[in-house]
Coordinates of C-alpha atoms in Angstrom, one line a residue:
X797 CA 5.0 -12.0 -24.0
X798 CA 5.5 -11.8 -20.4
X799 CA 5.0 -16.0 -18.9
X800 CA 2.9 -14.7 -15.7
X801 CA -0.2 -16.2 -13.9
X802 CA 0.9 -19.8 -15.1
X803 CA 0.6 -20.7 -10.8
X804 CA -0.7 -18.1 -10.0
X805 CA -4.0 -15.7 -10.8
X806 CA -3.8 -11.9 -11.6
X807 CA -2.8 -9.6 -9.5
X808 CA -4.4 -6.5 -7.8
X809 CA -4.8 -3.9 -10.7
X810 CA -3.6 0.2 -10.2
X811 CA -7.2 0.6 -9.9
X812 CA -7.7 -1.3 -6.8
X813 CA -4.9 0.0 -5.6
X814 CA -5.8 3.5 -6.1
X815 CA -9.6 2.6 -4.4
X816 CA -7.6 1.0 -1.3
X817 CA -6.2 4.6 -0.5
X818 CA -9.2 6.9 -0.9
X819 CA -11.8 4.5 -0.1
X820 CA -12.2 5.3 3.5
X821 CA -11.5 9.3 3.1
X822 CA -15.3 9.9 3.0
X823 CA -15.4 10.7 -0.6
X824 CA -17.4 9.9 -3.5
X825 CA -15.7 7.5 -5.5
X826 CA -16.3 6.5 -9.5
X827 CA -14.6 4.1 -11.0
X828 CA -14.9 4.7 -15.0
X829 CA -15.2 1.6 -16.2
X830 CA -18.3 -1.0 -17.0
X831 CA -18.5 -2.1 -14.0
X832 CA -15.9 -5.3 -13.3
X833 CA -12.8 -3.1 -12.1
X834 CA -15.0 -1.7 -9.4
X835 CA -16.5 -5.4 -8.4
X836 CA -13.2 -6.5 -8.8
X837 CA -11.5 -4.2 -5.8
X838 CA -15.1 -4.4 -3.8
X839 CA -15.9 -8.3 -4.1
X840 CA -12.4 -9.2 -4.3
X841 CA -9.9 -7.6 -2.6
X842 CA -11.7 -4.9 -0.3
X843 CA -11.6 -7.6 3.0
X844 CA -15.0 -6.1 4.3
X845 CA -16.2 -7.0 0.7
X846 CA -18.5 -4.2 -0.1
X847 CA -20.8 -4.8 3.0
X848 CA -20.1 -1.4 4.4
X849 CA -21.7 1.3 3.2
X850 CA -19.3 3.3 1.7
X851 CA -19.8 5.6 -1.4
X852 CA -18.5 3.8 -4.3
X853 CA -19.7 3.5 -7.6
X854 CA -19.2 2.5 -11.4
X855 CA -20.1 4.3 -14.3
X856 CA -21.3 1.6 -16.4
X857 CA -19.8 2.6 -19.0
X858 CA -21.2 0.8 -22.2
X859 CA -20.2 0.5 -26.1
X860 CA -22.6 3.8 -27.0
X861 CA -20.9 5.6 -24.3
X862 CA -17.3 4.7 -25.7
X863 CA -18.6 5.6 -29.3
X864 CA -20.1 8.9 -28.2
X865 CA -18.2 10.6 -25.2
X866 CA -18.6 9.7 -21.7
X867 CA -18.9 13.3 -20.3
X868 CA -22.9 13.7 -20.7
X869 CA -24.2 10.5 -18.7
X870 CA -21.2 10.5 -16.5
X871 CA -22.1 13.8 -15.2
X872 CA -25.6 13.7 -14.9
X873 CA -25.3 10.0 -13.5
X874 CA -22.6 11.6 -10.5
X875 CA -24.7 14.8 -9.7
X876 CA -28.1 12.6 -9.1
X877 CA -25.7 10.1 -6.7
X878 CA -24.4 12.7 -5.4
X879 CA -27.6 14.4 -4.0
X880 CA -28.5 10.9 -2.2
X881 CA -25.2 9.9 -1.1
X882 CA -22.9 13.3 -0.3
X883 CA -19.1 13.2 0.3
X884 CA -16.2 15.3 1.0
X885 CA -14.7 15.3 -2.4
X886 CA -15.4 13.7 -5.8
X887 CA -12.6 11.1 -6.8
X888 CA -12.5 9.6 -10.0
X889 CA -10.2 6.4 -10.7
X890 CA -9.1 5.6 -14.1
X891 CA -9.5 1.8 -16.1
X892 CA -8.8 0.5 -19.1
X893 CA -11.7 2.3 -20.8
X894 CA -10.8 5.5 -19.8
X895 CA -7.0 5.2 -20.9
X896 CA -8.0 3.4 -24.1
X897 CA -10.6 6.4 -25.2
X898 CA -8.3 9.1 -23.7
X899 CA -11.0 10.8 -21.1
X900 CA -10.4 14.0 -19.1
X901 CA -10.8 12.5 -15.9
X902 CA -9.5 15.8 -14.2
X903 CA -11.9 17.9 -16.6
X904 CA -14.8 15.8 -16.2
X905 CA -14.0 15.5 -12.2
X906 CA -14.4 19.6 -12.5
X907 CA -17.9 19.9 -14.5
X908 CA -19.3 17.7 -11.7
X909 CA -18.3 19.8 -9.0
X910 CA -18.9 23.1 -10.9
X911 CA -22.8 21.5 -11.6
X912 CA -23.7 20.6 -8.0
X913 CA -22.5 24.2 -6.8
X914 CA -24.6 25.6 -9.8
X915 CA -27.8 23.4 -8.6
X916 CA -27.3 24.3 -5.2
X917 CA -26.8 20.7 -4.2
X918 CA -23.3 22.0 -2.1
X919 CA -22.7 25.6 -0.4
X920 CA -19.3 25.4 -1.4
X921 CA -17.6 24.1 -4.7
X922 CA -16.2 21.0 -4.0
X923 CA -12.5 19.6 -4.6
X924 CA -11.7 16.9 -7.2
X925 CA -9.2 14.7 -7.7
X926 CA -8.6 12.2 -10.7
X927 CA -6.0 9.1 -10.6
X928 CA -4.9 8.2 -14.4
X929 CA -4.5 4.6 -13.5
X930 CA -5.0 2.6 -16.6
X931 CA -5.3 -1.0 -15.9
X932 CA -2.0 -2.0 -17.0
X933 CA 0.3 -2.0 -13.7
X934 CA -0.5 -3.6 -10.9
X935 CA -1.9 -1.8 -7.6
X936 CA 1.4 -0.6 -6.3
X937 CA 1.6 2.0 -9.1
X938 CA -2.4 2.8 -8.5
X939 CA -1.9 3.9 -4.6
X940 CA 1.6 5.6 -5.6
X941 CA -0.7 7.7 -8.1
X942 CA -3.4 8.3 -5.6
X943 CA -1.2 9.6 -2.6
X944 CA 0.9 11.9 -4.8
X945 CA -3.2 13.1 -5.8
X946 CA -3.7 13.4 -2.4
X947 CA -0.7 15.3 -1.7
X948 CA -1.5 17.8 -4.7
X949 CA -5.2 18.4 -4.4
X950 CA -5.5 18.8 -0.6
X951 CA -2.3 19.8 1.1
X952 CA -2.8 23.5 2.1
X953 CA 0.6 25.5 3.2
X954 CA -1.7 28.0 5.2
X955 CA -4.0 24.8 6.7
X956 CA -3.6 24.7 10.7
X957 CA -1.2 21.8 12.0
X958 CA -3.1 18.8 13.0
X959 CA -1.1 15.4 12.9
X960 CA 2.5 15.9 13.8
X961 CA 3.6 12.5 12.3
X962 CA 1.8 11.6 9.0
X963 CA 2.6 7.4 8.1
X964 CA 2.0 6.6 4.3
X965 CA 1.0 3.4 2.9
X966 CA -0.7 1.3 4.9
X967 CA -4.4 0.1 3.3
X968 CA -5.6 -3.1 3.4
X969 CA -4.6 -4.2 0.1
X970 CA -1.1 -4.5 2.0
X971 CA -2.7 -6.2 5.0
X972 CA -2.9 -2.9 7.7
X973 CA -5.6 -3.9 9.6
X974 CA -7.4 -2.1 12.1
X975 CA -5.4 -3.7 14.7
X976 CA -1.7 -2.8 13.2
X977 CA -2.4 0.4 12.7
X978 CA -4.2 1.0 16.3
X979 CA -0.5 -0.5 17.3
X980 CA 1.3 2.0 15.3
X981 CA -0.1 4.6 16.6
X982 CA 0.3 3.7 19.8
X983 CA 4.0 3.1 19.4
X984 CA 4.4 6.5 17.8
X985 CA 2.8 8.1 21.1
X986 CA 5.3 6.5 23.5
X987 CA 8.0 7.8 21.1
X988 CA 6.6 11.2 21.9
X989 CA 4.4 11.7 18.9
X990 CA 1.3 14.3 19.6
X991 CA -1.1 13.1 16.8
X992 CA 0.1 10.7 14.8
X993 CA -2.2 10.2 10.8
X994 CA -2.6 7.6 9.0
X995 CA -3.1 8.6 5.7
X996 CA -7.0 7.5 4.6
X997 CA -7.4 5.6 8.0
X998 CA -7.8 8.0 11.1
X999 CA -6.8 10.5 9.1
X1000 CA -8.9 12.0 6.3
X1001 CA -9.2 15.2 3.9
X1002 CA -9.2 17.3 7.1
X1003 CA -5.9 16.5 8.7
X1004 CA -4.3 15.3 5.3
X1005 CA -4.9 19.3 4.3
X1006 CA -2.6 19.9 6.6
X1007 CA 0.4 17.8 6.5
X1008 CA 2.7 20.6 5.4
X1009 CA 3.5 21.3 9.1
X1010 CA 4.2 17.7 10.1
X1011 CA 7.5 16.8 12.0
X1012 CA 8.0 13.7 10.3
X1013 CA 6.8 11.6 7.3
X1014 CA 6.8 7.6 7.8
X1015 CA 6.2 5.5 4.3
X1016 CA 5.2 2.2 5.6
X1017 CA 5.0 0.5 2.1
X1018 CA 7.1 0.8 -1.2
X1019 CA 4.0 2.8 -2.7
X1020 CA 4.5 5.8 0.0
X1021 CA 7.7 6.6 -0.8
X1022 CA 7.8 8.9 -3.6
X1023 CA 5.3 10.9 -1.3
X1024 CA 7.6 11.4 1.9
X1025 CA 10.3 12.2 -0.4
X1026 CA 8.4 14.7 -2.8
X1027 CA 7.1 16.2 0.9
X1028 CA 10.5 16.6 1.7
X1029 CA 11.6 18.5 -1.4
X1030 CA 8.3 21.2 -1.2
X1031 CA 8.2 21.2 2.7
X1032 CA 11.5 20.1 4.1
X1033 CA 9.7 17.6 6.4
X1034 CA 12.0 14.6 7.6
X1035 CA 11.1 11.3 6.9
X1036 CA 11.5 7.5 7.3
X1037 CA 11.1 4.6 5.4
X1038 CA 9.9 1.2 6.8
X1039 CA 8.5 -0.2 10.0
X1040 CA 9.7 -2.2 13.0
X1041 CA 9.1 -6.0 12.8
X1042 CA 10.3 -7.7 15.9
X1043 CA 12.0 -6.4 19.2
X1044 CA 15.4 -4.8 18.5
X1045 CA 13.6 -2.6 15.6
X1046 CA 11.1 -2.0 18.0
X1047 CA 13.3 -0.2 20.5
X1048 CA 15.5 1.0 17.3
X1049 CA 12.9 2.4 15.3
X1050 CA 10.7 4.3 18.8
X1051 CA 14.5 6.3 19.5
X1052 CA 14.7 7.2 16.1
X1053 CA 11.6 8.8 16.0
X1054 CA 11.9 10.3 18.9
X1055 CA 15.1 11.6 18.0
X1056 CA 13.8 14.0 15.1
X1057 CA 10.4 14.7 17.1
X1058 CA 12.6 16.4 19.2
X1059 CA 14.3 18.2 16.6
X1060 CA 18.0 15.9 16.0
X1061 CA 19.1 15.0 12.7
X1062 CA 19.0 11.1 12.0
X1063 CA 21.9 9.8 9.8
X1064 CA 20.3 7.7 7.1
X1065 CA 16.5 7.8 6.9
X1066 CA 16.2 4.7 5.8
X1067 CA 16.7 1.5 8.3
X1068 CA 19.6 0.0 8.3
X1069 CA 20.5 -3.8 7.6
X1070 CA 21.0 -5.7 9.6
X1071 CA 24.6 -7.9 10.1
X1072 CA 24.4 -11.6 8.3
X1073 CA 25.2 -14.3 10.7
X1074 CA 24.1 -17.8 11.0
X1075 CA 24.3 -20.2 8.3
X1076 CA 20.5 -20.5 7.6
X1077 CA 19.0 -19.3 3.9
X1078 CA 15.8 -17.5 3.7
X1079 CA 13.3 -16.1 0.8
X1080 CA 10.9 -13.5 1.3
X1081 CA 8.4 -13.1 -1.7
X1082 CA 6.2 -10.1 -0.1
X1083 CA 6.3 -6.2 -0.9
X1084 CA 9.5 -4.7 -0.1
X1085 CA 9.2 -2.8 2.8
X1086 CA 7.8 -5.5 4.8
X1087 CA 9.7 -7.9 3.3
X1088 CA 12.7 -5.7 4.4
X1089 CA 11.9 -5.4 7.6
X1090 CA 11.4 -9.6 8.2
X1091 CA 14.5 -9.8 6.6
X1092 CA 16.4 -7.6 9.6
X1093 CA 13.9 -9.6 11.7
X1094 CA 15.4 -13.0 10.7
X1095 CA 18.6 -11.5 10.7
X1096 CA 18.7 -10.1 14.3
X1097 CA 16.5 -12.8 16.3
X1098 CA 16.6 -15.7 14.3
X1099 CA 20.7 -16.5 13.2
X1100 CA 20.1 -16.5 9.6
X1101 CA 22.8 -15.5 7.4
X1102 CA 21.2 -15.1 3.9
X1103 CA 17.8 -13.7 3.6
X1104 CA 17.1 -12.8 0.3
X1105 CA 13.9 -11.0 -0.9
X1106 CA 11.6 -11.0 -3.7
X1107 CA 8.7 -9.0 -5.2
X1108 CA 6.7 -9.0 -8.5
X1109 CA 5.8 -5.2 -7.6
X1110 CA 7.9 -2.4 -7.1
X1111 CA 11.3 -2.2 -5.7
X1112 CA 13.1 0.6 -4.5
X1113 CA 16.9 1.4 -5.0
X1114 CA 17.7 2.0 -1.6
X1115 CA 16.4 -1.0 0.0
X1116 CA 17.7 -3.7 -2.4
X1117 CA 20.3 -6.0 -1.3
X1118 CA 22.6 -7.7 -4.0
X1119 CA 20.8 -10.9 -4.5
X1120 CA 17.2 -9.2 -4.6
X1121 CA 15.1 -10.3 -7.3
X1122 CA 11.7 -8.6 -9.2
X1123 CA 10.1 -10.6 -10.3
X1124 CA 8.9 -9.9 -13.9
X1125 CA 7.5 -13.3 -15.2
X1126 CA 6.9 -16.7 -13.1
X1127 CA 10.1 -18.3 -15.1
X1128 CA 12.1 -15.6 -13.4
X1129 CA 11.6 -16.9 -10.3
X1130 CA 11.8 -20.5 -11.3
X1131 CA 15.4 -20.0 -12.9
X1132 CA 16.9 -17.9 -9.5
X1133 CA 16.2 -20.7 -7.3
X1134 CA 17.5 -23.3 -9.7
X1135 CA 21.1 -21.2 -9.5
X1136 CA 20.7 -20.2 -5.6
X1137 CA 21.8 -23.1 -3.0
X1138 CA 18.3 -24.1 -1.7
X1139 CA 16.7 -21.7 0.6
X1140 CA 15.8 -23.3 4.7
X1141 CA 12.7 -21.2 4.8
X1142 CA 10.3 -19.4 2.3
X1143 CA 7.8 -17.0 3.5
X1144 CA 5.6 -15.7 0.7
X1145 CA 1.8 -15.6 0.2
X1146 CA 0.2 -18.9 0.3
X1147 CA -0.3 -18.6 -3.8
X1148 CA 3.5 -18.6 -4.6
X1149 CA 4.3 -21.9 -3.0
X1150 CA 3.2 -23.0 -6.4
X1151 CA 6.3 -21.7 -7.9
X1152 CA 8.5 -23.1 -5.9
X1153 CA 10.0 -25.8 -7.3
X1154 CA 11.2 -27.6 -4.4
X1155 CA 10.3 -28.7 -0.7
X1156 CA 12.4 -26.2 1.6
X1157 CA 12.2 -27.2 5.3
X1158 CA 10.2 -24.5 6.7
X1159 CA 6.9 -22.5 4.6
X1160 CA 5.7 -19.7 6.4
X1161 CA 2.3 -18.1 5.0
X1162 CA 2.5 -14.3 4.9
X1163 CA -1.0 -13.8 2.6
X1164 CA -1.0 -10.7 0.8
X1165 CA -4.4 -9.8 -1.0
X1166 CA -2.8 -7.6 -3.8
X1167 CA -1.9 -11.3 -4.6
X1168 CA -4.4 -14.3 -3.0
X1169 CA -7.3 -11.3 -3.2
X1170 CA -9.4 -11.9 0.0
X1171 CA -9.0 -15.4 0.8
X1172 CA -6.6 -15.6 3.0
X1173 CA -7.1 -12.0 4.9
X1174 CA -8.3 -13.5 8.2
X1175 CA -5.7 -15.7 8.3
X1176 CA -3.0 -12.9 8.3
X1177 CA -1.5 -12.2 11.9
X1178 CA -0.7 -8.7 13.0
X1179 CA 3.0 -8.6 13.0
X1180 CA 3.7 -5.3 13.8
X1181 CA 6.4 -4.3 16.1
X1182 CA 7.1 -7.0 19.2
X1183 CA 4.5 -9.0 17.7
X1184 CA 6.2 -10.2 15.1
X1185 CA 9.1 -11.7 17.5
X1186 CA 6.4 -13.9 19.1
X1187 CA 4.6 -15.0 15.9
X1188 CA 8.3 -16.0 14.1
X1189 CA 9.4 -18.1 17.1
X1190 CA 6.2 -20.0 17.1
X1191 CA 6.1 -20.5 13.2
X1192 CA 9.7 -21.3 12.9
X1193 CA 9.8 -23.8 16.0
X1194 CA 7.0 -26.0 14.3
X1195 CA 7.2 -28.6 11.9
X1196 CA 8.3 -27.1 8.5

């Protein structure tokens, strides 16, 4: 058995993850479950902490139900919330109940929508959408699962253009606040972008439907990548992975968008490394693609030579360096430091400096809530772009 959450507590499940992408689309969302995956994602890693009113809801599933089929009270339960609450589409996210009893989440999502159009509770039949998550990965795999759902339930071929540059990947479970993305977007408009979308932020069902005619595809986070690449296969629609942490990615990152906005072809759509200089050792413990882009970051501004990153979720081929590490149990992590020369600076979630089994000379607090839940989200600084050349110099110029 796997030696995990010794230091540290569980993770975000595929679940939450999953919830963190749709929640904001205007939908109607059920989780299948009792009741504690939902309160889990809501109370717990959801920073506005269910005090908005959004439409999400459990099915309270209980032992009977699990004995005897969900399908009857599930329906009837989502047709009367439906007719008080409303919503764009009907999403239903999968838990451990689900996958353990084998449910037709897809079938079920159909009979619901098929039942309000019969009642005359909608003029239209609504669309549904149903992400098999299962409980058992963490909430990488979940929002991975819901943007590819995303992708195959609303994208319409014939749908009028609406966002020429559609970013993938950045919910709150990953820290995009309001104020990152705000900056995004704004940096994509000076590099000539008409309408940029954030996928389930200002951009919903509407001008998701429509992402087939995009110019460009940006997958901010390791969990939008399958997405921008699968959207290049079916729609030949360029795409990016990562985002610009610091200055010289800044400027790097605005030309190369710009570039294919105005039609070039960009060698190498990932970005690039950086060159190692300095003789200064660094650990990033973070999701990839942000830990990827601090790495350059350090790299570039900051003289160090060896930056080395670390995740416990999901790693993509094209990003790792050699002495990248997943992390699949806490002794993994424990043993890799023991055979590295000690690292000068750690940045990682506040959680993980339990791990570590020494005192390096600088800690630098990046909180992630798919690990710390919300408990350190107000303490997370908006790094994006120039920012984050600011906020490294006055962290690494203190006291370590």
């Amino acid at each position: 058995m796997a030696k995990m959450f010794q230091s540290l507590g569980s993770f975000a499940g595929d679940y939450s993850g999953a919830a963190s992408v749709l929640h904001d689309l205007d939908g109607m969302l059920i989780f299948c479950d009792a009741g504690a995956c939902m309160g889990g994602f809501v109370f717990g890693e959801d920073p506005k902490g269910g005090n908005e009113d959004r439409r999400i809801f459990t099915a309270s599933i209980r032992e009977k139900q699990v004995v005897m089929g969900i399908d009857k009270k599930l329906k009837q339960d989502a047709v009367r919330t439906y007719r008080d609450v409303g919503g764009t589409f009907i999403g239903l996210i999968g838990t451990p109940v689900s996958a353990v009893i084998g449910a037709d989440l897809e079938g079920i999502g159909k009979e619901i929508c098929k039942k309000l159009w019969d009642e005359g509770i909608t003029e239209n039949l609504l669309k549904n959408m149903a992400v098999q998550t299962n409980g058992l990965d963490y909430y990488d795999v979940g929002q991975e699962k819901a943007y590819q759902a995303l992708a195959d339930t609303f994208i319409d071929a014939n749908a009028p253009v609406i966002g020429d540059v559609n970013i993938i990947g950045a919910t709150s479970i990953d820290m995009w606040d309001y104020n990152q993305i705000t900056d995004c977007i704004h940096l994509l408009k000076e590099a000539g972008a008409r309408a940029p979308i954030v996928w389930g932020a200002n951009g919903g069902i509407h001008e998701i439907s429509s992402a087939s005619g995009a110019k460009l595809n940006i997958a901010v986070s390791v969990s939008g990548i399958k997405t921008v690449i699968d959207l290049h296969k079916k729609y030949g629609t360029p795409y990016l992975i990562g985002y610009p942490l610091g200055k010289k990615q800044t400027k790097e990152w605005k030309a190369k968008v710009c570039q294919i906005l105005d039609g070039e072809e960009v060698e190498g759509k990932n970005e690039e490394q950086s060159v190692r200089k300095g003789e200064k050792r660094a650990l990033i413990i973070y999701e990839q693609v942000t830990a990827c882009a601090l790495r350059n970051l350090l790299r570039d501004e900051f003289d160090y030579g060896t930056v080395d990153v670390a995740s416990f979720f999901k790693m993509d081929k094209s990003l790792k360096e050699e002495n990248d590490l997943h992390i699949k149990e806490e002794d993994t992590i424990q043993i890799f430091l023991k055979e590295q020369e000690k690292y000068d600076l750690i940045v990682a979630d506040p959680f993980c400096f339990g791990m570590i089994p020494y005192e390096p000379e600088k800690k630098i607090m990046l909180p992630h809530i798919a690990v710390s839940a919300s408990l350190y989200a107000k303490q997370s600084p908006n790094i994006f772009g120039e920012k984050a050349s600011v906020y490294f110099k006055k962290m690494l110029q203190e006291e370590g």
